[in-house]
mmCIF file of C-alpha atoms and ligand atoms in Angstrom:
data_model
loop_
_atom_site.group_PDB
_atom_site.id
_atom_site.type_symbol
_atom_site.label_atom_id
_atom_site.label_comp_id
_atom_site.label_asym_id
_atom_site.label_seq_id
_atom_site.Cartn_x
_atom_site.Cartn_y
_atom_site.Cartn_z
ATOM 1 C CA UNK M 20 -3.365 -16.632 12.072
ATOM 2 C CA UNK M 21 -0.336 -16.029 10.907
ATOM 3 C CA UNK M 22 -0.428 -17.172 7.034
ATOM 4 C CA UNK M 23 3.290 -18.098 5.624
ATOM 5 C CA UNK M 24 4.034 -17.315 1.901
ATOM 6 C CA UNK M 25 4.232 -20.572 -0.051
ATOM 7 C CA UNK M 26 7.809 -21.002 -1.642
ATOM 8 C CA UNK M 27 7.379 -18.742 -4.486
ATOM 9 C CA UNK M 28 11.049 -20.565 -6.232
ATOM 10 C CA UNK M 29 8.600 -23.546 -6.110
ATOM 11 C CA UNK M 30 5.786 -22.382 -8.136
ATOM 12 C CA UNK M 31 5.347 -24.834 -11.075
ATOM 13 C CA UNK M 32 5.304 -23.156 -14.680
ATOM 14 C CA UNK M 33 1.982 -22.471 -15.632
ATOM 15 C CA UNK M 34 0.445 -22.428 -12.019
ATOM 16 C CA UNK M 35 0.580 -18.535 -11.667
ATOM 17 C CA UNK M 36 -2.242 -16.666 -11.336
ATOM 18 C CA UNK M 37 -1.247 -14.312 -13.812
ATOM 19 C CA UNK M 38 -3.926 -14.767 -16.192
ATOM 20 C CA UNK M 39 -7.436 -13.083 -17.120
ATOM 21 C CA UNK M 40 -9.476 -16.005 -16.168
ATOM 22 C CA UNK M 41 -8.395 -16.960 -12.600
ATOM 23 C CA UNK M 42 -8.482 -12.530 -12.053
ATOM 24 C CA UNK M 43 -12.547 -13.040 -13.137
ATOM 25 C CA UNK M 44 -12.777 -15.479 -10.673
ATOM 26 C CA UNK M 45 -11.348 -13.494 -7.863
ATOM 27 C CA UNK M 46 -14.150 -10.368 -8.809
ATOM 28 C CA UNK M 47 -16.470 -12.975 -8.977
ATOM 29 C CA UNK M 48 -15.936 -14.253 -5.720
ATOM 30 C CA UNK M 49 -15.116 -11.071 -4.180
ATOM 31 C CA UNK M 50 -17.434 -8.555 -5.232
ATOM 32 C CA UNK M 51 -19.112 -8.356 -1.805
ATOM 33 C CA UNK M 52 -18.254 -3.915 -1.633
ATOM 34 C CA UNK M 53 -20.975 -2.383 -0.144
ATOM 35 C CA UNK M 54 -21.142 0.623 -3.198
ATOM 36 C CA UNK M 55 -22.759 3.784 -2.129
ATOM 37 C CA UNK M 56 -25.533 3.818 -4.526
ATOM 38 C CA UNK M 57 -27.290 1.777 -2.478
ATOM 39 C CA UNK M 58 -27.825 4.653 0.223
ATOM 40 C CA UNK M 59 -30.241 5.614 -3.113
ATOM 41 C CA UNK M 60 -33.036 3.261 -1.484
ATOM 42 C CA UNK M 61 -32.326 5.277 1.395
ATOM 43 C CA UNK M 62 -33.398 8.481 0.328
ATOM 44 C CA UNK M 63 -29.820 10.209 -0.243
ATOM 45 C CA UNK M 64 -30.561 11.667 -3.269
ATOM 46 C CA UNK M 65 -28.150 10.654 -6.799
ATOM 47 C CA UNK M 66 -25.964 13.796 -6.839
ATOM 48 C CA UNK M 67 -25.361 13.857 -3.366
ATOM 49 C CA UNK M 68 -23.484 10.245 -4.193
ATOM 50 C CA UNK M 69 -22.141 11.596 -7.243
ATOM 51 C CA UNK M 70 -20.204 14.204 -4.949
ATOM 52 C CA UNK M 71 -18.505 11.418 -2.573
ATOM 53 C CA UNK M 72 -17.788 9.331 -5.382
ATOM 54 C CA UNK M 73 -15.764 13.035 -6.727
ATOM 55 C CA UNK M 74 -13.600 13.192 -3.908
ATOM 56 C CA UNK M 75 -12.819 9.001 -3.980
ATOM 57 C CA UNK M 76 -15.218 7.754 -1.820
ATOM 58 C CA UNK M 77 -17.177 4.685 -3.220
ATOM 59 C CA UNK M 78 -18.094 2.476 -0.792
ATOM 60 C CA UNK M 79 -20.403 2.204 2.844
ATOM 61 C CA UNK M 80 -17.498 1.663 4.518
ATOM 62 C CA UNK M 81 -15.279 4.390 3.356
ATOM 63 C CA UNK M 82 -18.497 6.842 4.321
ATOM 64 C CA UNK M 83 -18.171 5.504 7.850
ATOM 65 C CA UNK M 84 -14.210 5.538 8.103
ATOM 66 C CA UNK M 85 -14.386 9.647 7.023
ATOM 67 C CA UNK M 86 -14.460 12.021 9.277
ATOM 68 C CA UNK M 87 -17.850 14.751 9.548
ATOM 69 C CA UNK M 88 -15.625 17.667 9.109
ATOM 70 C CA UNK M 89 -14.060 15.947 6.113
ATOM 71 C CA UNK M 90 -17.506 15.560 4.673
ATOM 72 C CA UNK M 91 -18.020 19.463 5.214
ATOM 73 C CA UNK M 92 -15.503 20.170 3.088
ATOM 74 C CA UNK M 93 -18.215 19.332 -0.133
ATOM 75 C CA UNK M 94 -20.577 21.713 -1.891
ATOM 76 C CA UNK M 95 -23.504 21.306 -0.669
ATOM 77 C CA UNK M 96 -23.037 19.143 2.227
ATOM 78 C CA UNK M 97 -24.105 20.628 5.332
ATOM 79 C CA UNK M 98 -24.469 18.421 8.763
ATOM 80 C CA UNK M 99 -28.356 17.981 8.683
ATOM 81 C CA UNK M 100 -27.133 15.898 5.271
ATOM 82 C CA UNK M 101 -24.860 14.169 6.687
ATOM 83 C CA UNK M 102 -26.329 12.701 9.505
ATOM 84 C CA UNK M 103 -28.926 11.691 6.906
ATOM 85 C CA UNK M 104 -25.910 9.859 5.091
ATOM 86 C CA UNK M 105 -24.222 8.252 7.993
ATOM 87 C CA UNK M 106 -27.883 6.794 9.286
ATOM 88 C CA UNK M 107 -28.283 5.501 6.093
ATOM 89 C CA UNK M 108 -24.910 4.149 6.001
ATOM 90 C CA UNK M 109 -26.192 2.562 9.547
ATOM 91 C CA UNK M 110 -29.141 0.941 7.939
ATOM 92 C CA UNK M 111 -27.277 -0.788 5.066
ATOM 93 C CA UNK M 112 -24.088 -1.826 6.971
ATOM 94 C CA UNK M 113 -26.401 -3.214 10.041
ATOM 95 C CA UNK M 114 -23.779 -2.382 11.924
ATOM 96 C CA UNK M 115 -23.355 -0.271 15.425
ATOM 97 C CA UNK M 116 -19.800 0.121 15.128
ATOM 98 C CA UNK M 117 -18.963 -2.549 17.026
ATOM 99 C CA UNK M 118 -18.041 -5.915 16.627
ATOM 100 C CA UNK M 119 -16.601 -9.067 19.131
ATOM 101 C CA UNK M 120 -12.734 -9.633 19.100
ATOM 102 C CA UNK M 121 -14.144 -13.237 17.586
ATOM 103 C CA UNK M 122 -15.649 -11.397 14.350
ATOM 104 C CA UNK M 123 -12.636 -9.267 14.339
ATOM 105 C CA UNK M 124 -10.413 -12.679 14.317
ATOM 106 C CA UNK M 125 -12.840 -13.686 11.574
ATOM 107 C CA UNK M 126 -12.235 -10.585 9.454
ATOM 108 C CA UNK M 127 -8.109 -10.766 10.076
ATOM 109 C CA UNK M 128 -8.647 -14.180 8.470
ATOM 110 C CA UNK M 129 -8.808 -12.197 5.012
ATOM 111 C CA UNK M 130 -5.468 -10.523 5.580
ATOM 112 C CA UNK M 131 -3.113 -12.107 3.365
ATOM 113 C CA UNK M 132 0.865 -11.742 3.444
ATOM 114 C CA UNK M 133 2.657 -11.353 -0.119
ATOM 115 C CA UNK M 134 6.179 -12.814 -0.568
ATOM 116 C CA UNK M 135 9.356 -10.519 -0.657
ATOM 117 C CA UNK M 136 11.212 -13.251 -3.010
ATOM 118 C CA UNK M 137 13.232 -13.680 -0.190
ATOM 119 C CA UNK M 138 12.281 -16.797 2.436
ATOM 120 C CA UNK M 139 14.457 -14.893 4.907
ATOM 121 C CA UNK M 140 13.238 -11.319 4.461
ATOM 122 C CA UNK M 141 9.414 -13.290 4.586
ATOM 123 C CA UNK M 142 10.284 -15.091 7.769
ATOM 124 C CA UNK M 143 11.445 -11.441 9.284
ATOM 125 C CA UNK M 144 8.245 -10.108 8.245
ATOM 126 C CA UNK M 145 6.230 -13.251 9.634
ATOM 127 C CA UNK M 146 5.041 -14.002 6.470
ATOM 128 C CA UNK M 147 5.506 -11.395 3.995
ATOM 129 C CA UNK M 148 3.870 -7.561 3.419
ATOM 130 C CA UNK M 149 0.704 -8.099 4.987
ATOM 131 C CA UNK M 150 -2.590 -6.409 3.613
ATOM 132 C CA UNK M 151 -4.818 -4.303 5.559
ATOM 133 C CA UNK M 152 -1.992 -1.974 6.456
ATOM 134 C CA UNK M 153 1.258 0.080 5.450
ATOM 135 C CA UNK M 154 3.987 -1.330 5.258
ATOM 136 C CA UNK M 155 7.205 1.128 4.630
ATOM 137 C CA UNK M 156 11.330 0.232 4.062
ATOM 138 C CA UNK M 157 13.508 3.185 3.899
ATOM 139 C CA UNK M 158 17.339 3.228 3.637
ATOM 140 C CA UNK M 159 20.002 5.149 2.095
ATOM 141 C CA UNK M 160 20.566 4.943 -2.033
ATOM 142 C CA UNK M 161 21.019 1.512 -3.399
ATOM 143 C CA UNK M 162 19.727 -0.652 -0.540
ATOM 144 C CA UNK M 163 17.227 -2.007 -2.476
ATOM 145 C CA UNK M 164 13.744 -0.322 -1.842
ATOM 146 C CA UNK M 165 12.777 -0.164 -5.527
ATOM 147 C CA UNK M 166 13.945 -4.020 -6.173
ATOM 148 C CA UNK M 167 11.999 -4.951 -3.300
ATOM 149 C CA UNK M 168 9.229 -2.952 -5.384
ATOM 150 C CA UNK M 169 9.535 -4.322 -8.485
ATOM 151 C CA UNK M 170 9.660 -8.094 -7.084
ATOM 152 C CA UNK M 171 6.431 -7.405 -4.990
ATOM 153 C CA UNK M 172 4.899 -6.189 -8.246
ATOM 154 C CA UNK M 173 5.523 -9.946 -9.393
ATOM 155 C CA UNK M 174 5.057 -11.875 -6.580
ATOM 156 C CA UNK M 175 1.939 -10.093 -5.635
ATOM 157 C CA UNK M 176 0.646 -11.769 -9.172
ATOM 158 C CA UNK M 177 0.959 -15.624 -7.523
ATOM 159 C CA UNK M 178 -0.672 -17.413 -5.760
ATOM 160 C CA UNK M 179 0.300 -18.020 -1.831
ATOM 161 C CA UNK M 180 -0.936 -19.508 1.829
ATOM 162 C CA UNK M 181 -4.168 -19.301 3.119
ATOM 163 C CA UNK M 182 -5.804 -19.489 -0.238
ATOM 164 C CA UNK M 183 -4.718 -16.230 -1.652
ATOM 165 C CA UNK M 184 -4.701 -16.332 -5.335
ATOM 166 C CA UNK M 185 -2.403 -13.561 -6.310
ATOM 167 C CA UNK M 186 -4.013 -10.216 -7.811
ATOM 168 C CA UNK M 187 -3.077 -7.004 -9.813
ATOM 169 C CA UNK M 188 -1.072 -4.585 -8.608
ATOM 170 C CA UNK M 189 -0.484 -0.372 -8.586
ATOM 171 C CA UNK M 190 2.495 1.110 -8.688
ATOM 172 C CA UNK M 191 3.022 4.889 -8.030
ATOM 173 C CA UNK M 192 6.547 6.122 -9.311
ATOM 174 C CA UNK M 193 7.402 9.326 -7.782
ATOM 175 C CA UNK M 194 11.199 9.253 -8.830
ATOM 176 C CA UNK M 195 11.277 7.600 -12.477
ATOM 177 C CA UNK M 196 12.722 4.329 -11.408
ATOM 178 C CA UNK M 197 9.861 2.119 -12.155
ATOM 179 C CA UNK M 198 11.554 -0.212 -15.188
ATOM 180 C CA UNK M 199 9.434 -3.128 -16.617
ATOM 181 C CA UNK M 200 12.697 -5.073 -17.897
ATOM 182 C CA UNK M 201 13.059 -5.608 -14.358
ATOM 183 C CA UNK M 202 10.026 -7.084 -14.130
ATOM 184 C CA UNK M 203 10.250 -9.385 -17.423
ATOM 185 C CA UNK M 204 13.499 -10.610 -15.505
ATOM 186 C CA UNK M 205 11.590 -11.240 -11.969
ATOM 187 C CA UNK M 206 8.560 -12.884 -13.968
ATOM 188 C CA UNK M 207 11.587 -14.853 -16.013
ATOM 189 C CA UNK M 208 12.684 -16.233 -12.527
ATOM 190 C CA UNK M 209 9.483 -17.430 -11.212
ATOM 191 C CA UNK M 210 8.448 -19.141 -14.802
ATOM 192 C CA UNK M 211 5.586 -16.546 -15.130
ATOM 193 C CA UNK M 212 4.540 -14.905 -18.715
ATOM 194 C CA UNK M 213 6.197 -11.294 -18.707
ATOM 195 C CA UNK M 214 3.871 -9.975 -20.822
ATOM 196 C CA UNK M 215 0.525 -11.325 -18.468
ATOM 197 C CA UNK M 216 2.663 -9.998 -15.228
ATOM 198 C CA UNK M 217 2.993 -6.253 -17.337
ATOM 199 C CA UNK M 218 -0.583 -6.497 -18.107
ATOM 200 C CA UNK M 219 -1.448 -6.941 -14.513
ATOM 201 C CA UNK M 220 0.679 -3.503 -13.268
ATOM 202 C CA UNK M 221 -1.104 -0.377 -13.523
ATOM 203 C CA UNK M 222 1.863 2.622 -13.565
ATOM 204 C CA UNK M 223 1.456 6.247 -12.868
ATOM 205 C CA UNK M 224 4.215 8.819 -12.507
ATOM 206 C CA UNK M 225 3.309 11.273 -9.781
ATOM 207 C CA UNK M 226 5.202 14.706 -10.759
ATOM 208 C CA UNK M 227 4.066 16.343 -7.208
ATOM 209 C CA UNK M 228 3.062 15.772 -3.868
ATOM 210 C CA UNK M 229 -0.672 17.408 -4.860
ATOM 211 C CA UNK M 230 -0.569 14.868 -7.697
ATOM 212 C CA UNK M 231 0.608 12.103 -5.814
ATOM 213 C CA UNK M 232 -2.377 12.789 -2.999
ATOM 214 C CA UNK M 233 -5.306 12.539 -6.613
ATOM 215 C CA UNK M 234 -3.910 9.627 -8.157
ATOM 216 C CA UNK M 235 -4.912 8.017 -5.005
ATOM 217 C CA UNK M 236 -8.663 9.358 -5.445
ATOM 218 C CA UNK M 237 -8.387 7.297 -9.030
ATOM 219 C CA UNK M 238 -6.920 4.217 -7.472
ATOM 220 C CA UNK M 239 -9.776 4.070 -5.369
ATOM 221 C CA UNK M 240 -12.052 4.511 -7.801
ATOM 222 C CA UNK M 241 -9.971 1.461 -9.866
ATOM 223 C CA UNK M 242 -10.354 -1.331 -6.866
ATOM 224 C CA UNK M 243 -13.856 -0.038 -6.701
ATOM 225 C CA UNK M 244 -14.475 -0.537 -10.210
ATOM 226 C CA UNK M 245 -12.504 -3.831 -10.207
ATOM 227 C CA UNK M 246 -13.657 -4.874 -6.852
ATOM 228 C CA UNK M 247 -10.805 -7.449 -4.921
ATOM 229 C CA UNK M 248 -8.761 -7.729 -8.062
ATOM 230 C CA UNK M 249 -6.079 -5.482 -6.944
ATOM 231 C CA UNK M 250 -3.950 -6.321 -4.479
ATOM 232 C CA UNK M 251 -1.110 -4.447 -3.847
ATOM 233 C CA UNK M 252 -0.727 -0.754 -3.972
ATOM 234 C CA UNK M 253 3.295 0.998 -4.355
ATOM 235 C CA UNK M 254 4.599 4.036 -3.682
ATOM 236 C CA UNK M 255 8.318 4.631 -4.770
ATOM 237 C CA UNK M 256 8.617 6.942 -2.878
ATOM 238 C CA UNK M 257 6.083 8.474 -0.765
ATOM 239 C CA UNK M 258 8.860 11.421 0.860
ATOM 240 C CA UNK M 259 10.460 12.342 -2.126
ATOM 241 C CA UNK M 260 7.972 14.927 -3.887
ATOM 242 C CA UNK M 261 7.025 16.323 0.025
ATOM 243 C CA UNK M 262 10.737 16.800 0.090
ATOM 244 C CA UNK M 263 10.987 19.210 -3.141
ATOM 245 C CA UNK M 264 7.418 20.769 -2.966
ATOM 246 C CA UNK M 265 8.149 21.949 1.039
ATOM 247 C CA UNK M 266 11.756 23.126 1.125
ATOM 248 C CA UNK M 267 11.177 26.263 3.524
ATOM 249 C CA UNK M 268 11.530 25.741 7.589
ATOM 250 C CA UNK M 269 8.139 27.251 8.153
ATOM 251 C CA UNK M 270 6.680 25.048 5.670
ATOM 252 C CA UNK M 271 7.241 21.959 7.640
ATOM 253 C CA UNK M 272 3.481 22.155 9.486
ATOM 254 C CA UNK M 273 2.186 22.604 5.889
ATOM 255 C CA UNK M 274 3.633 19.444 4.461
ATOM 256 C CA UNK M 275 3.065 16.934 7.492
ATOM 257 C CA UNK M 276 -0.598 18.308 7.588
ATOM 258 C CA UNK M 277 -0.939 16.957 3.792
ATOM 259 C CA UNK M 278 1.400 14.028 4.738
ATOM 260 C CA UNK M 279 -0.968 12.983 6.914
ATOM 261 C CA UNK M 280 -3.766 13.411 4.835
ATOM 262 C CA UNK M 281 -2.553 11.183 2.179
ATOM 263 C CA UNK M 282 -1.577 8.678 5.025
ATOM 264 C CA UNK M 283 -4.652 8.609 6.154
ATOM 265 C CA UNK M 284 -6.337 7.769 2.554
ATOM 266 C CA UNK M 285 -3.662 5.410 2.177
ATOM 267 C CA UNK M 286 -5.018 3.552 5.520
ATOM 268 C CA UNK M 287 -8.306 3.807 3.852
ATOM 269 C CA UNK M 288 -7.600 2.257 0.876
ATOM 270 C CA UNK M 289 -5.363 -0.535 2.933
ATOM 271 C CA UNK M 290 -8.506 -1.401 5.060
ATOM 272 C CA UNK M 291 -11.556 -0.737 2.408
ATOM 273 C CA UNK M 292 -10.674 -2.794 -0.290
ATOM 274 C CA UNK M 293 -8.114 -5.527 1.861
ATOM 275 C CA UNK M 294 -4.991 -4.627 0.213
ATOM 276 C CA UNK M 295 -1.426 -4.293 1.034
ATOM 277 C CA UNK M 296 0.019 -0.750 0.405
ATOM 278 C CA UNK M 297 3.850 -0.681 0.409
ATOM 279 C CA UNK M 298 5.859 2.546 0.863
ATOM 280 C CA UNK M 299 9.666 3.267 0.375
ATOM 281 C CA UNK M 300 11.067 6.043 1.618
ATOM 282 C CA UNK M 301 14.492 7.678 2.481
ATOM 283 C CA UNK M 302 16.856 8.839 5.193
ATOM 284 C CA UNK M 303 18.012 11.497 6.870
ATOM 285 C CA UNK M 304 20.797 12.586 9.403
ATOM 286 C CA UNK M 305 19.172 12.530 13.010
ATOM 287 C CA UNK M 306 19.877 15.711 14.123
ATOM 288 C CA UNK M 307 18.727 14.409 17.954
ATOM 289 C CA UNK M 308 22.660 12.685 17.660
ATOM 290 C CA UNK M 309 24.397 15.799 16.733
ATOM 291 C CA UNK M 310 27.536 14.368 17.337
ATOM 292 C CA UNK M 311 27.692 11.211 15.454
ATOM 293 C CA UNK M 312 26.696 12.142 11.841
ATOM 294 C CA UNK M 313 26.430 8.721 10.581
ATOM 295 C CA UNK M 314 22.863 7.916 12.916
ATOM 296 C CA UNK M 315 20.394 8.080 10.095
ATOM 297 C CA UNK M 316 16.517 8.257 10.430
ATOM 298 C CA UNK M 317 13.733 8.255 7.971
ATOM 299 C CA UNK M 318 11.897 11.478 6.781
ATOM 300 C CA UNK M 319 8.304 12.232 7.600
ATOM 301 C CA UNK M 320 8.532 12.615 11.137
ATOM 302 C CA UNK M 321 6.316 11.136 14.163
ATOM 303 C CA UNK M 322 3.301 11.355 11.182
ATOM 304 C CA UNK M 323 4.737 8.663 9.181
ATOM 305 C CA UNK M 324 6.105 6.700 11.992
ATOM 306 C CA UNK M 325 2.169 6.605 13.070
ATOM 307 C CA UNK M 326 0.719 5.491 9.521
ATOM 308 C CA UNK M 327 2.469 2.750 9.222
ATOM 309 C CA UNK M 328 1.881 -0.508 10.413
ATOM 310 C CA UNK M 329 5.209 -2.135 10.172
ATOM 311 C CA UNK M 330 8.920 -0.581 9.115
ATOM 312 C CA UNK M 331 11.790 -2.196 7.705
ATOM 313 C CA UNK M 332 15.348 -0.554 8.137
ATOM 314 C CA UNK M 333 17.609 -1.561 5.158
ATOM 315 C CA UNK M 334 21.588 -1.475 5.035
ATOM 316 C CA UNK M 335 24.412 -2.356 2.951
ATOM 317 C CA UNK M 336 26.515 -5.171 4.156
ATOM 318 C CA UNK M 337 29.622 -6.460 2.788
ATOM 319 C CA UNK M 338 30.018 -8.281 -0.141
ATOM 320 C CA UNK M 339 27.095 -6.432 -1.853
ATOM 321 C CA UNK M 340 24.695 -8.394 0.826
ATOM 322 C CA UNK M 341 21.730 -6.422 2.045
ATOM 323 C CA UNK M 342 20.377 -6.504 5.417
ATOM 324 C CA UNK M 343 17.009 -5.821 6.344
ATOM 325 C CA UNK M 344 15.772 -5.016 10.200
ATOM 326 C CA UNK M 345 12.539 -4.603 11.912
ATOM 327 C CA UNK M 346 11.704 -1.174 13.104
ATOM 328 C CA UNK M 347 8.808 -0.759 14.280
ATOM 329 C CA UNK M 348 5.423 -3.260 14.528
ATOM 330 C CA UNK M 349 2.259 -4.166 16.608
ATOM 331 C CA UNK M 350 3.093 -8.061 16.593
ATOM 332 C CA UNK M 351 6.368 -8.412 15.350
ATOM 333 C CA UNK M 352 10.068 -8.659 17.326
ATOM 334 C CA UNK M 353 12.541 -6.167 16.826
ATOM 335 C CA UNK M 354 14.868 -8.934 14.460
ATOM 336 C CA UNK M 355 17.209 -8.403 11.054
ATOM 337 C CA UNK M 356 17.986 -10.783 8.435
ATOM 338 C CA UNK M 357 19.994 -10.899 5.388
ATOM 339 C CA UNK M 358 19.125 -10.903 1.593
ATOM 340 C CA UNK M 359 20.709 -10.225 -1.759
ATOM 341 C CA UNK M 360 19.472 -8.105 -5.239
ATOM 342 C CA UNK M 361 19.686 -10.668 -8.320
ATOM 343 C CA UNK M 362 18.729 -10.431 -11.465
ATOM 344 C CA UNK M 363 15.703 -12.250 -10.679
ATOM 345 C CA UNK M 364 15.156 -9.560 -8.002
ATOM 346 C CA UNK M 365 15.429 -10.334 -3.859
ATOM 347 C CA UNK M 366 16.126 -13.436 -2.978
ATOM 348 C CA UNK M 367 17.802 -15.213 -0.120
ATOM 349 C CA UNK M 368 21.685 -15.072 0.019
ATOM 350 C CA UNK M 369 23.532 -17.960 -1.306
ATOM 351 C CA UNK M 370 26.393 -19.675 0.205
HETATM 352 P P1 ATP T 23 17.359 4.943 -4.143
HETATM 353 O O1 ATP T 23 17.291 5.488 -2.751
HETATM 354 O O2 ATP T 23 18.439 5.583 -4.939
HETATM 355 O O3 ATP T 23 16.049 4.937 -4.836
HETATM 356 P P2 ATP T 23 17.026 2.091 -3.826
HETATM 357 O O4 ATP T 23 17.088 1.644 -2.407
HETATM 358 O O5 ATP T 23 15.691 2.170 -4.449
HETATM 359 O O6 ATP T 23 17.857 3.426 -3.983
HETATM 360 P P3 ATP T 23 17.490 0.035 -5.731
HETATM 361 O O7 ATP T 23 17.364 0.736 -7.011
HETATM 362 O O8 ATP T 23 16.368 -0.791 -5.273
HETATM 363 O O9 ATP T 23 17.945 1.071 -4.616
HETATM 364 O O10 ATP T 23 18.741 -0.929 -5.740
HETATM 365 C C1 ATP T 23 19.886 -0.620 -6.445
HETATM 366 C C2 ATP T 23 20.782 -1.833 -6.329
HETATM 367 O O11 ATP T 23 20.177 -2.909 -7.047
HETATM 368 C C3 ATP T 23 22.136 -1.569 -6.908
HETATM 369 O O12 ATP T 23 23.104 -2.043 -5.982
HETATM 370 C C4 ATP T 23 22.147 -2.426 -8.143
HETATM 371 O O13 ATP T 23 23.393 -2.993 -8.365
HETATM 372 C C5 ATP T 23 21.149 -3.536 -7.828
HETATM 373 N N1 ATP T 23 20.560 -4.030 -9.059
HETATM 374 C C6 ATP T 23 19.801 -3.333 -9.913
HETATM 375 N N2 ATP T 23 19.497 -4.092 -10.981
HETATM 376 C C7 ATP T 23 20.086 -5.286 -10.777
HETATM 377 C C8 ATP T 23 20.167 -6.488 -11.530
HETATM 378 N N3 ATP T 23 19.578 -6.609 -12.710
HETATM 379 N N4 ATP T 23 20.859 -7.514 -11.006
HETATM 380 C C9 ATP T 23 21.464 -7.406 -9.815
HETATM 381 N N5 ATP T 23 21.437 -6.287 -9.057
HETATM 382 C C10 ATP T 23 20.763 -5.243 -9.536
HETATM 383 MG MG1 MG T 24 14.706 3.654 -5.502
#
């Protein structure tokens, strides 16, 4: 299944995706969301849709992947309603909950894989950042997480294997690193228009972690809206407000309770609208190795290590030559690889 990247240094001038009328065709041709207001022929009444649609929820499917007690939580809604919503959600799904592995192998034929600009780093990742789930890279300052970013932002705009056409992206800054010179220079490399590849990068600046945990009830609303246009979804990074708003020791409970709320709509989103969500995040001493101070390990705990699908460890090397390693993934070997920062963003190191 496994679908490689093409060679984005290949791509012929001209042959991007970046443009308005190959992004209509992608709505066109995937506009197949199952919105909510179609429970209306099922007797839940308008404002009772209105509410879910409040709190980011937009689609059958994102009914049935929300827990009851979640549900609870709105005005009005007590459990005789929604029962009445989840049947409902039943009837116009058709579906029991189940499904045979062969239908799940035919829905895992939509994931797609978006190129790193590095053949290398793709190769690592057995393919690129996959959609449909998390993917996270931490490592100290300077290893690269925010290039990595920024050249996703691009090549997330071209086309690739398995008939992926390339899409718009989101891009959540938490720490006021997101620069779009950076990405007129990684458009520049891969003969794309800069200002088409801008066009297609929707930026908000998250000031704190309450913040960060709405904007993502607006980007759900936004791939509703613009159903299977948007393909990618950033957060640089996802730790850093947690790590200012929750300073105290006996706040820790507090802030891994709303860290794995957000995780959890961030799974959501992954899975309900089929894109790739790509988190950076940072490091910490491990205090388990007490003795040798230089053992590292990301923040956010056994939470975050749960959310996400696959982790990427990056280091310096010498020479100013990054290294990126595998830490963590359902169907990937534990492997590292090389890779460089360029003006043209990550690439493959040169000899
Ligand atoms: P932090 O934890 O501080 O956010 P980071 O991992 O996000 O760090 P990046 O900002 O992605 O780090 O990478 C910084 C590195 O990228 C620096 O070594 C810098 O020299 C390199 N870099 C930035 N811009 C360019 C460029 N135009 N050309 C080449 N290298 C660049
Ligand atoms: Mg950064």
């Amino acid at each position: 299944m496994a679908a490689e990247m093409m060679d984005v240094s290949d791509t012929e001038k001209g042959s991007s995706i970046a443009s308005e009328e190959v992004l209509g065709d992608i709505e066109e041709e995937e506009c197949c969301f199952q919105d909510i207001v179609l429970l209306l022929e099922h007797g839940i009444s308008a404002d009772d849709i209105k509410k879910l649609q409040e709190i980011g929820i937009n689609t059958v499917k994102g009914i049935q992947m929300t827990t009851k007690k979640r549900l609870l939580e709105i005005k009005g809604y007590d459990e005789v309603k929604i029962n009445k919503i989840k049947e409902a959600c039943t009837k116009v799904s058709l579906s029991t909950g189940f499904i045979t592995a062969f239908e799940v192998a035919d829905q895992r034929k939509q994931v797609f894989k978006l190129s790193t600009g590095s053949k290398s780093l793709d190769k690592l990742l057995g393919g690129g950042i996959e959609s449909m789930s998390i993917t996270e890279v931490f490592g100290e300052f300077g290893t690269g997480k925010t290039q990595l970013s920024h050249t996703l932002c691009v090549t997330a705009q071209m086309p690739g294997c398995n008939g992926y056409l390339g899409g718009k992206v989101v891009f959540i800054d938490t720490e006021n690193t997101f620069r779009p010179t950076r990405l007129q220079a990684i458009a520049n490399r891969f003969n794309l228009d800069p200002t088409t590849v801008l066009h297609n990068i929707l930026y908000a600046r998250a000031y704190n972690s309450e913040h960060q945990y709405e904007l993502l009830r607006n980007v759900a609303a936004k791939f509703h809206e613009e159903a299977g246009v948007f393909k990618l979804l950033i957060i640089d990074s996802i730790m850093a407000l947690f790590r200012v708003d929750y300073t105290g020791r006996g706040e820790i409970a507090d802030r891994q309770q709303k860290l794995a709320q957000m995780l959890s709509r961030l799974k959501k989103i992954s899975e309900e609208y089929n894109v790739a969500v790509f988190i950076t995040n940072q490091i910490t001493a491990d205090l388990t190795h007490i003795n040798q101070p230089d053992i590292k390990k990301p923040v956010g705990g056994n939470i975050l290590a749960h959310a996400t699908t696959t982790r990427v460890s990056l280091y310096k090397g010498i020479d100013g030559i990054r290294i990126a390693k595998i830490y963590g993934s359902p169907d990937l070997e534990e492997n590292e690889t090389m890779f460089s920062i360029t003006s043209g963003g990550i690439d493959d190191v040169k000899n």
